[in-house]
mmCIF file of C-alpha atoms and ligand atoms in Angstrom:
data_model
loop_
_atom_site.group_PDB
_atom_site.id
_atom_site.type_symbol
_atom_site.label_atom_id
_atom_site.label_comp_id
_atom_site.label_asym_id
_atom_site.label_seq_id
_atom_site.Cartn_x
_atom_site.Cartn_y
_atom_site.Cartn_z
ATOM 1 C CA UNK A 1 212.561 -53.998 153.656
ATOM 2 C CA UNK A 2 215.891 -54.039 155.613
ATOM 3 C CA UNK A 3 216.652 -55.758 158.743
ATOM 4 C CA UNK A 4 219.016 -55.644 161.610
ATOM 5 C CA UNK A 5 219.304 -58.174 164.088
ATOM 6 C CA UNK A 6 219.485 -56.412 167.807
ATOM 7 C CA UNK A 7 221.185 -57.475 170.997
ATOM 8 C CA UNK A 8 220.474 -56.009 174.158
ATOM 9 C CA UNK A 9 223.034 -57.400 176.351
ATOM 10 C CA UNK A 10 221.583 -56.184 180.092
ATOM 11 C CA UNK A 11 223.508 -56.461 183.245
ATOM 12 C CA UNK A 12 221.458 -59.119 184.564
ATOM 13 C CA UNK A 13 218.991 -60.331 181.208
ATOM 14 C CA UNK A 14 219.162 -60.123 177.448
ATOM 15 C CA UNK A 15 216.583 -59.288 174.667
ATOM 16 C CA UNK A 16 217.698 -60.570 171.043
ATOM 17 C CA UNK A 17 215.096 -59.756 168.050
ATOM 18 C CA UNK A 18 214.846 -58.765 164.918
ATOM 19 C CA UNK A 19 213.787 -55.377 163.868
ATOM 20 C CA UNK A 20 212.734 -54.280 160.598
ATOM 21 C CA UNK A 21 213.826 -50.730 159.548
ATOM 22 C CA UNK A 22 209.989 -49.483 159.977
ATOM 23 C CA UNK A 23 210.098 -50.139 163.362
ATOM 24 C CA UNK A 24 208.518 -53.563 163.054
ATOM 25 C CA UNK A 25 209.578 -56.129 165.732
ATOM 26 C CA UNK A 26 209.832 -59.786 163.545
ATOM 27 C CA UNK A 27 210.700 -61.857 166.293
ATOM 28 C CA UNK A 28 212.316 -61.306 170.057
ATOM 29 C CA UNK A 29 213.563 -63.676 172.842
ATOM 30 C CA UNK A 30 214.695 -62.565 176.387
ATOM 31 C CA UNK A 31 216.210 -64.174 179.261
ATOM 32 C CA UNK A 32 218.750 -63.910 181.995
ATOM 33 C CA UNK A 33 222.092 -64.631 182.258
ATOM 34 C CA UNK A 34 223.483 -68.242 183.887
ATOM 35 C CA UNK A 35 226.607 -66.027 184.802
ATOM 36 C CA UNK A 36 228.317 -62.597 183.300
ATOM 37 C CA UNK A 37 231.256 -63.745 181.781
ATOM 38 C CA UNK A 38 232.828 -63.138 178.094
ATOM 39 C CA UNK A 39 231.719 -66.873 176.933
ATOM 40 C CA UNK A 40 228.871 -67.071 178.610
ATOM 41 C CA UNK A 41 227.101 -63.725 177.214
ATOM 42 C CA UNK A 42 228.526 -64.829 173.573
ATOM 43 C CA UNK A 43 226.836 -68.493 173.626
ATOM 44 C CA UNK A 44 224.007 -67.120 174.762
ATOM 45 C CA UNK A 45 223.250 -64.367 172.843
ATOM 46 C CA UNK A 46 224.908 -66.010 169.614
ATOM 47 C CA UNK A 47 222.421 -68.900 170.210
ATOM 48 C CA UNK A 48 219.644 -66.804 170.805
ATOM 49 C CA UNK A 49 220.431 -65.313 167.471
ATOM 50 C CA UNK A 50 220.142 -67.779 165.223
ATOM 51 C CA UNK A 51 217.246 -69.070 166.875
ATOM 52 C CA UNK A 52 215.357 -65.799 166.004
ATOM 53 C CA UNK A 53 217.086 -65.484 162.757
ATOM 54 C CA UNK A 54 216.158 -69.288 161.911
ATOM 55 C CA UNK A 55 212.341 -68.619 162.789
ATOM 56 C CA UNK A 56 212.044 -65.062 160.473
ATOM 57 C CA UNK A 57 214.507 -66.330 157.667
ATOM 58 C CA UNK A 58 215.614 -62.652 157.524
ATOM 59 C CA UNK A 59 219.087 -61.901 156.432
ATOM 60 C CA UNK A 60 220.005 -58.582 158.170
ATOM 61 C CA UNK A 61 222.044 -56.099 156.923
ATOM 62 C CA UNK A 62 223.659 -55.403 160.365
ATOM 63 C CA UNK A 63 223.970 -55.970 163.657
ATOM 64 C CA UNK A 64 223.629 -53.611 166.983
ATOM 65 C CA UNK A 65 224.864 -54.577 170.246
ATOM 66 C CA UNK A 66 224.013 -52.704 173.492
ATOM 67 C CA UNK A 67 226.450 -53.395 176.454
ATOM 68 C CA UNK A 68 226.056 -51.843 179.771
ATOM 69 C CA UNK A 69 228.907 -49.993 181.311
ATOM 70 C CA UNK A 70 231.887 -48.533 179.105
ATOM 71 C CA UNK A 71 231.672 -49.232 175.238
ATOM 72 C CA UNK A 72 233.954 -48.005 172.624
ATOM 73 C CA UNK A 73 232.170 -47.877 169.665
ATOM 74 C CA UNK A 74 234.746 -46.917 167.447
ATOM 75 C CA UNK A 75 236.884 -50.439 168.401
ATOM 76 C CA UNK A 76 234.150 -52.427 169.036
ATOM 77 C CA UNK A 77 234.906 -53.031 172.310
ATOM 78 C CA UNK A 78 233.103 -53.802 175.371
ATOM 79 C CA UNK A 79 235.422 -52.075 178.020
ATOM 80 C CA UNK A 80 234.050 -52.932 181.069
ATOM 81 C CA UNK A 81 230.787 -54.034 183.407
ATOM 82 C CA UNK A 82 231.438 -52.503 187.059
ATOM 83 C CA UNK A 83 229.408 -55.550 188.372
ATOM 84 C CA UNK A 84 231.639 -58.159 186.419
ATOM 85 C CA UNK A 85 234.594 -59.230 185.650
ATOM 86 C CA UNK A 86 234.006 -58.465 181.793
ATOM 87 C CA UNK A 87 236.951 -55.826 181.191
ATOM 88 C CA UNK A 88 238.395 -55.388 177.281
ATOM 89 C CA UNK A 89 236.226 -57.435 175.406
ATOM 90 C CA UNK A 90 235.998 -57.329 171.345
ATOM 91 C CA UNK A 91 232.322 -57.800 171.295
ATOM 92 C CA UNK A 92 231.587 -56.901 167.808
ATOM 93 C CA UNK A 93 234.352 -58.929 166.220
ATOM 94 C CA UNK A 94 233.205 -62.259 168.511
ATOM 95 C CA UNK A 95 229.546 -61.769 167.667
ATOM 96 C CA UNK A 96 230.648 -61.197 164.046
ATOM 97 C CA UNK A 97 232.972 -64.294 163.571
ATOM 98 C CA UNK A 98 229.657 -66.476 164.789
ATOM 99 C CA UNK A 99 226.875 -65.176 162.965
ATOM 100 C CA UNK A 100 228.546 -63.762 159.989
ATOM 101 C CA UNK A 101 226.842 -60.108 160.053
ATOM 102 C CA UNK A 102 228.689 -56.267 160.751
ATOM 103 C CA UNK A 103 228.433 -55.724 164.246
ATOM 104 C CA UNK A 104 228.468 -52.122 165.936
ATOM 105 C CA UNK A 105 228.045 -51.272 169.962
ATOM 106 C CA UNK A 106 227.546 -48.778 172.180
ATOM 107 C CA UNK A 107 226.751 -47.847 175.898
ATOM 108 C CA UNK A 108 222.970 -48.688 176.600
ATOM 109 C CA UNK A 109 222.454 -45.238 177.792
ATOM 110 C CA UNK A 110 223.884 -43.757 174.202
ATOM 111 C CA UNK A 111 221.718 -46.207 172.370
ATOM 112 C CA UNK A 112 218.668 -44.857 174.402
ATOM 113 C CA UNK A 113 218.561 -41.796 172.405
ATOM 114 C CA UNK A 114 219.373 -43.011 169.125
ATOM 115 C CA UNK A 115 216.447 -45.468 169.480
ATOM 116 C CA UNK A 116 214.400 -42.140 169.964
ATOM 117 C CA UNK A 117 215.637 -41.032 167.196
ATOM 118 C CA UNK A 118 215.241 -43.471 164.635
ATOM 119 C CA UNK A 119 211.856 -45.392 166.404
ATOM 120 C CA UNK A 120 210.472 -43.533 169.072
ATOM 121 C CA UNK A 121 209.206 -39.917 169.516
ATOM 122 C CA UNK A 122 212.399 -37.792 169.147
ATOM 123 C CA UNK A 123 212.323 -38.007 164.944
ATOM 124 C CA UNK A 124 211.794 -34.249 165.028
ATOM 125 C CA UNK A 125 214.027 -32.925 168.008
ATOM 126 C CA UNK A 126 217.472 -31.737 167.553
ATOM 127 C CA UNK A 127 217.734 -31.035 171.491
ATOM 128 C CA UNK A 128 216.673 -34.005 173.825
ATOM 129 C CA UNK A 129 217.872 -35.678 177.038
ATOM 130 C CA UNK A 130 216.701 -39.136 178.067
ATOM 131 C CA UNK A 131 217.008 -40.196 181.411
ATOM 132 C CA UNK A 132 216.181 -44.154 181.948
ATOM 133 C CA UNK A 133 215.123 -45.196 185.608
ATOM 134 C CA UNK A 134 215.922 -49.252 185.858
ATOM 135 C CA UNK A 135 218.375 -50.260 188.744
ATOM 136 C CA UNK A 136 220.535 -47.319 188.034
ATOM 137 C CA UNK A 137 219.632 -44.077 186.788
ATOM 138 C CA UNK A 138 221.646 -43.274 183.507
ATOM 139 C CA UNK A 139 220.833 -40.962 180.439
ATOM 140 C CA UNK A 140 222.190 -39.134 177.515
ATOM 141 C CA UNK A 141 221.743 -36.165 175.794
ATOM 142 C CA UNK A 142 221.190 -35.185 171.847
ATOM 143 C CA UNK A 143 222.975 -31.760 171.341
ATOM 144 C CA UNK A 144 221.751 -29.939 167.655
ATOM 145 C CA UNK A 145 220.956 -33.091 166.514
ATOM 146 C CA UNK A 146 224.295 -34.767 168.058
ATOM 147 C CA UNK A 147 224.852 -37.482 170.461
ATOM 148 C CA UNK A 148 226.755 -36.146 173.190
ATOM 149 C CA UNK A 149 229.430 -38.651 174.325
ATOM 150 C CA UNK A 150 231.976 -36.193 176.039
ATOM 151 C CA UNK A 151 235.797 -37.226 176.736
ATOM 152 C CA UNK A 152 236.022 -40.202 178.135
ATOM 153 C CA UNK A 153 231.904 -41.460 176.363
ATOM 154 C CA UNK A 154 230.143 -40.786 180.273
ATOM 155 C CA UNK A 155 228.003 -37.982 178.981
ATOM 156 C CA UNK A 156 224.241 -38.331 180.508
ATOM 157 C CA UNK A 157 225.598 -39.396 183.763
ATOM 158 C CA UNK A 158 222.355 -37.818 185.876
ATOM 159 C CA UNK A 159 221.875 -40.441 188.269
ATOM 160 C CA UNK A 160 225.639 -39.227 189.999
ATOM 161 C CA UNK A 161 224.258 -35.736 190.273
ATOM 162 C CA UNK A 162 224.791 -35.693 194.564
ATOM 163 C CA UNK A 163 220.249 -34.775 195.767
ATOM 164 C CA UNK A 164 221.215 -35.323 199.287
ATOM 165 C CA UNK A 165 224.064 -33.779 200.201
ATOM 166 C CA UNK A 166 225.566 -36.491 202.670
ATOM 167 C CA UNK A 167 223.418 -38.985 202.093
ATOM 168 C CA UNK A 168 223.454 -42.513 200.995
ATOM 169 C CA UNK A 169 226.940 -43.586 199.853
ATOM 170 C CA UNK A 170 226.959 -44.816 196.017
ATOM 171 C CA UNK A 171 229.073 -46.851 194.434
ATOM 172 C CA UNK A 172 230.603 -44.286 192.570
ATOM 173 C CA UNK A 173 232.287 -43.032 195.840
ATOM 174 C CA UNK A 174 230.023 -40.176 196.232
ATOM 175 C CA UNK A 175 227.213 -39.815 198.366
ATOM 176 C CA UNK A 176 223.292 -38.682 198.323
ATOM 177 C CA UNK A 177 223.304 -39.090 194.607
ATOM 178 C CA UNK A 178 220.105 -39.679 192.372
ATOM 179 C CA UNK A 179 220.771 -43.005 191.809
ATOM 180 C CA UNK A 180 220.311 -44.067 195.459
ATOM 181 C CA UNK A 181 217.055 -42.900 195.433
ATOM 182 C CA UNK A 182 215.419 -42.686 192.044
ATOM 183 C CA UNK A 183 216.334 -46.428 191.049
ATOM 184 C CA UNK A 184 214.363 -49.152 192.002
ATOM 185 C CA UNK A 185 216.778 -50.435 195.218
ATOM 186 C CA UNK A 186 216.665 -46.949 196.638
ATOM 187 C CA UNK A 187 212.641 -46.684 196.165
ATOM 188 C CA UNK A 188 212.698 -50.242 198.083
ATOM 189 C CA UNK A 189 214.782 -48.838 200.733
ATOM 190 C CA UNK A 190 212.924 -45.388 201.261
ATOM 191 C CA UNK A 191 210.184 -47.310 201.538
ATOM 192 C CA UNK A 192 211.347 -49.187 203.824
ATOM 193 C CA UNK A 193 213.077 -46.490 206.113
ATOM 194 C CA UNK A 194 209.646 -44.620 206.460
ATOM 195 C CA UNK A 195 208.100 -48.008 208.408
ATOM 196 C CA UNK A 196 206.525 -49.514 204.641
ATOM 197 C CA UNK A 197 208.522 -52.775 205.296
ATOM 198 C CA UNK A 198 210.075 -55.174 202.636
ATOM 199 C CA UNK A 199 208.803 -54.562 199.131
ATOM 200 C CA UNK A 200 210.039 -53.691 195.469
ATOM 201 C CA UNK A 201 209.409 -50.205 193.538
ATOM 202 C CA UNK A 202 206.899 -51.981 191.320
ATOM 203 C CA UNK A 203 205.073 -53.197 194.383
ATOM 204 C CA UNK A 204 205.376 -49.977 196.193
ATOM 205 C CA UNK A 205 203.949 -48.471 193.289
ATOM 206 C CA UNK A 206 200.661 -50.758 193.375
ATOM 207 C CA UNK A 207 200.372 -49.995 197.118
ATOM 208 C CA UNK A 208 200.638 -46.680 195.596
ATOM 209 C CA UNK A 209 197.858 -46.199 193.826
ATOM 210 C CA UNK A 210 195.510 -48.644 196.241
ATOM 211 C CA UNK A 211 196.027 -45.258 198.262
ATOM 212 C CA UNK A 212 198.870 -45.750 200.381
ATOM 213 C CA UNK A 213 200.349 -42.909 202.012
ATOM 214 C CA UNK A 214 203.202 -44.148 202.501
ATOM 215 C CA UNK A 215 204.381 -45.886 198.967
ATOM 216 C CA UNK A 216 202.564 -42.309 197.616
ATOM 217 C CA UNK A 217 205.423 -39.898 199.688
ATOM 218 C CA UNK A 218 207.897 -42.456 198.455
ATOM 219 C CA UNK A 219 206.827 -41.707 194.565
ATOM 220 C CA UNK A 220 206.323 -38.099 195.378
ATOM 221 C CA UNK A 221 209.929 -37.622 196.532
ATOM 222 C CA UNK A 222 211.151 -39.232 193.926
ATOM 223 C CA UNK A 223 209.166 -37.159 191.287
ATOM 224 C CA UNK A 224 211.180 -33.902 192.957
ATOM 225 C CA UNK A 225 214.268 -35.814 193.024
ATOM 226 C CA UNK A 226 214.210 -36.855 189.774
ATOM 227 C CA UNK A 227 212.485 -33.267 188.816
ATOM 228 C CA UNK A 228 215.353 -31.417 189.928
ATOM 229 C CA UNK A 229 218.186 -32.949 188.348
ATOM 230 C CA UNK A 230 216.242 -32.860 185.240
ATOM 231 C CA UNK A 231 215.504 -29.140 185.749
ATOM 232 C CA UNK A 232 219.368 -28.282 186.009
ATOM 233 C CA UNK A 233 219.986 -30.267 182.986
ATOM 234 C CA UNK A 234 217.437 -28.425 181.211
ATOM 235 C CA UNK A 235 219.158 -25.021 182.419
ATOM 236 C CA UNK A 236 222.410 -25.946 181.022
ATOM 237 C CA UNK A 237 221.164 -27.824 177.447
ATOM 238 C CA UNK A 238 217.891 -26.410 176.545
ATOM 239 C CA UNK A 239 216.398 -29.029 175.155
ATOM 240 C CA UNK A 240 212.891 -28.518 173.646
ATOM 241 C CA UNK A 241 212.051 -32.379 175.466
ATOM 242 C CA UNK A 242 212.783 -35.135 178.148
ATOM 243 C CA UNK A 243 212.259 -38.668 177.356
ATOM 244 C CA UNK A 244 212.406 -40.679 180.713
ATOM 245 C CA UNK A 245 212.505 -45.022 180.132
ATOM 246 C CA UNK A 246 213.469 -48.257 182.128
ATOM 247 C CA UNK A 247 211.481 -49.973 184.456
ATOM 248 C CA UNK A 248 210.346 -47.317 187.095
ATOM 249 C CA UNK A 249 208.775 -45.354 184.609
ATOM 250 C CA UNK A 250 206.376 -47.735 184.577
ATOM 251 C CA UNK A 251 205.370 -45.509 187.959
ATOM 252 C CA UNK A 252 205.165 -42.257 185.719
ATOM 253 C CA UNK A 253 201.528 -41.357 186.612
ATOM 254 C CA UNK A 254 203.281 -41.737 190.594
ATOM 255 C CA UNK A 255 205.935 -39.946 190.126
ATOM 256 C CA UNK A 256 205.082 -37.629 186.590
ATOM 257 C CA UNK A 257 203.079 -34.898 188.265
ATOM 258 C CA UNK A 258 205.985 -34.048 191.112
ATOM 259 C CA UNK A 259 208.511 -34.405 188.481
ATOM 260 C CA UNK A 260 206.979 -31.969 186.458
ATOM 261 C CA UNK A 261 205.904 -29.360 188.989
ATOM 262 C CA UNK A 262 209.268 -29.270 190.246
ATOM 263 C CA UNK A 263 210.970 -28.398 186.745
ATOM 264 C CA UNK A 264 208.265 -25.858 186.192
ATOM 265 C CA UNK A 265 209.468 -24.241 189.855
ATOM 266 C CA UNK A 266 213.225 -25.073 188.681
ATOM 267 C CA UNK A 267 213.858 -23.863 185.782
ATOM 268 C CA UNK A 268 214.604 -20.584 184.098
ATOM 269 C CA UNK A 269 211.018 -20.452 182.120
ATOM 270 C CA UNK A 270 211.518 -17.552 179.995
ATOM 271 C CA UNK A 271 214.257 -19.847 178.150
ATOM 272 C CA UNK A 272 212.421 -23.181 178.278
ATOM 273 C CA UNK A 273 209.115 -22.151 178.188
ATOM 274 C CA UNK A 274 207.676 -25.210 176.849
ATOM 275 C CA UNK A 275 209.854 -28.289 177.345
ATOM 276 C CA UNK A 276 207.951 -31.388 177.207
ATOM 277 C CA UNK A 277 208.588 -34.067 179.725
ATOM 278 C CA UNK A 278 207.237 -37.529 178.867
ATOM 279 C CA UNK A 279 207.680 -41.657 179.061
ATOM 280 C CA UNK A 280 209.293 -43.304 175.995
ATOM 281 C CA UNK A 281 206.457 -45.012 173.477
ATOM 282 C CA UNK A 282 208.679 -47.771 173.161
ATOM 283 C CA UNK A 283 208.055 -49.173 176.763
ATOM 284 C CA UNK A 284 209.646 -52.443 177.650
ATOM 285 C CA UNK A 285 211.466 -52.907 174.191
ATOM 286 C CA UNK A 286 213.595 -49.781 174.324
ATOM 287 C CA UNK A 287 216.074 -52.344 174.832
ATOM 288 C CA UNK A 288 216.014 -53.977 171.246
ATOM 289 C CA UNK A 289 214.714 -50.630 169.887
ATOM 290 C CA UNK A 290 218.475 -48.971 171.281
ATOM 291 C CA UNK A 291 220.371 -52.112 169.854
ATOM 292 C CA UNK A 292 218.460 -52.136 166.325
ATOM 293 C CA UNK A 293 219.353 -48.248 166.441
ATOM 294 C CA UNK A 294 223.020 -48.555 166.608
ATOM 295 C CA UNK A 295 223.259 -50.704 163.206
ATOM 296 C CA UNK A 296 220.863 -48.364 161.811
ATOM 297 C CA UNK A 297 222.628 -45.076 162.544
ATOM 298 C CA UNK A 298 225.810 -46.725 161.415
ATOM 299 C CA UNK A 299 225.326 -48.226 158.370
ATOM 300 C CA UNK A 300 222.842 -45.023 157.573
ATOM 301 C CA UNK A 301 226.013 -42.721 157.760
ATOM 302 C CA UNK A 302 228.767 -45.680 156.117
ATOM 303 C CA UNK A 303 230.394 -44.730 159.305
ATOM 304 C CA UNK A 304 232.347 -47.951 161.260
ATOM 305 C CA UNK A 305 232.412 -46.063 164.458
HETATM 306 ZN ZN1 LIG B 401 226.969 -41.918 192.532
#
């Protein structure tokens, strides 16, 4: 059976594993970064590597590296981290002078969906958008079977659609957008603003379900939040489903029944009747899953971009 070796390279932590092409996880290793910088992320994740590679004795026939921020695939290249200095650097070519294996990236976000695809519960769909809920809120969207990357590879971008017009500023320069409330930070800090006090979105979310009113208005608005971006996308793509990942889904029963109640009020139901809004099965490995995916959809099609 054929293997690809998978790095997830996060903006904080790492997964590295080895995944076999039935969806079988061999071996994995995570950890965080000392510091964000070219060398650092290559010595780590190199090491990592052939650590994992070392305990399986698999030889895979590729390798898929996730980076987040701007990839281009089609050099190899890991443009640039917003929260680093990493700008312009040949990822694929370093990882592949080291370990001796094809190497092929991508945005995190793209990879997402492709891990659907190939390993998760989007075999079947043709029309999808995934919308992962970590620190930031990111996505992408499959298009008649397509990845969408757009001009400049930003497709997906839901977590810059402006909820609150006027409200918190983002980093993106805009203000009141998704992000700054649907990610974990902004959970933390609308829980905070309505008198909750100091604690994270996983937290909030066990306060949550011990029956706090509070921590339960802070999921709720986040489930219409979240709901209505989603329901515009849905309007413009018709897809037939919504995959939603990273951490804060974790919150889905929270968050899942506002979410859905306000796409059923949002969108144009006579041409999405019966679009199907659920939590990736792949859970906390998504990660590897979206890094594994990348080799796999691009030695599957003999493309090198
Ligand atoms: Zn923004």
């Amino acid at each position: 059976m054929k293997t690809y070796l998978a790095l997830d390279i996060g903006g904080s932590k790492y997964l590295v594993g080895i995944v076999a092409e039935d969806g079988k996880i061999l071996a994995s290793r995570k950890g965080a970064w000392p510091e964000l910088t070219p060398e650092a992320v290559l010595d780590t994740v190199c090491g990592e590597a052939q650590a994992v590679l070392k305990e399986t004795g698999a030889a895979p026939a590729a390798c898929g590296i996730t980076v987040p921020g701007l990839a281009d695939p089609a050099r190899g290249m890991w443009v640039e981290a917003q929260f680093s200095g990493i700008r312009d650097f040949p990822v694929c070519e370093a990882v592949s002078a080291r370990l001796g294996i094809p190497c092929f990236c991508d945005n995190d976000a793209q990879a997402y969906s492709l891990a659907e695809m190939i390993f998760g519960c989007c075999g079947n769909e043709r029309d999808f958008l995934y919308v992962n809920v970590s620190n930031g809120v990111g996505g992408s969207v499959v298009s008649g079977g397509r990845l969408l990357y757009g001009s400049r590879g930003a497709a997906g971008e839901f977590g810059h659609c402006v909820v609150i017009p006027g409200g918190r500023p983002c980093k993106c320069g805009s203000r009141g957008c998704l992000e700054m409330y649907a990610a974990g930070p902004g959970i933390a800090r609308s829980y905070a603003e309505a008198g909750g006090g100091t604690a994270d979105a996983k937290e909030i979310a066990e306060r949550a379900r011990a029956g706090e009113r509070t921590a339960l208005d802070v999921y709720d608005r986040v489930g219409r939040l979240l709901g209505s971006v989603i329901a515009k996308g849905v309007n413009i793509l018709n897809p037939s489903r919504v995959v939603l990942g990273g951490g804060v889904v974790g919150a889905f029963d929270l968050f899942g029944p506002a979410l859905k109640e306000t796409v059923r009020e949002e969108v144009y139901t006579n041409a999405n009747p019966e679009v199907e809004i659920l939590p990736t099965p792949l859970g906390y490995m998504a990660g590897l899953y979206s890094a594994a995916a990348i080799a796999v959809s691009r030695t599957a099609s003999g493309r090198t971009e």
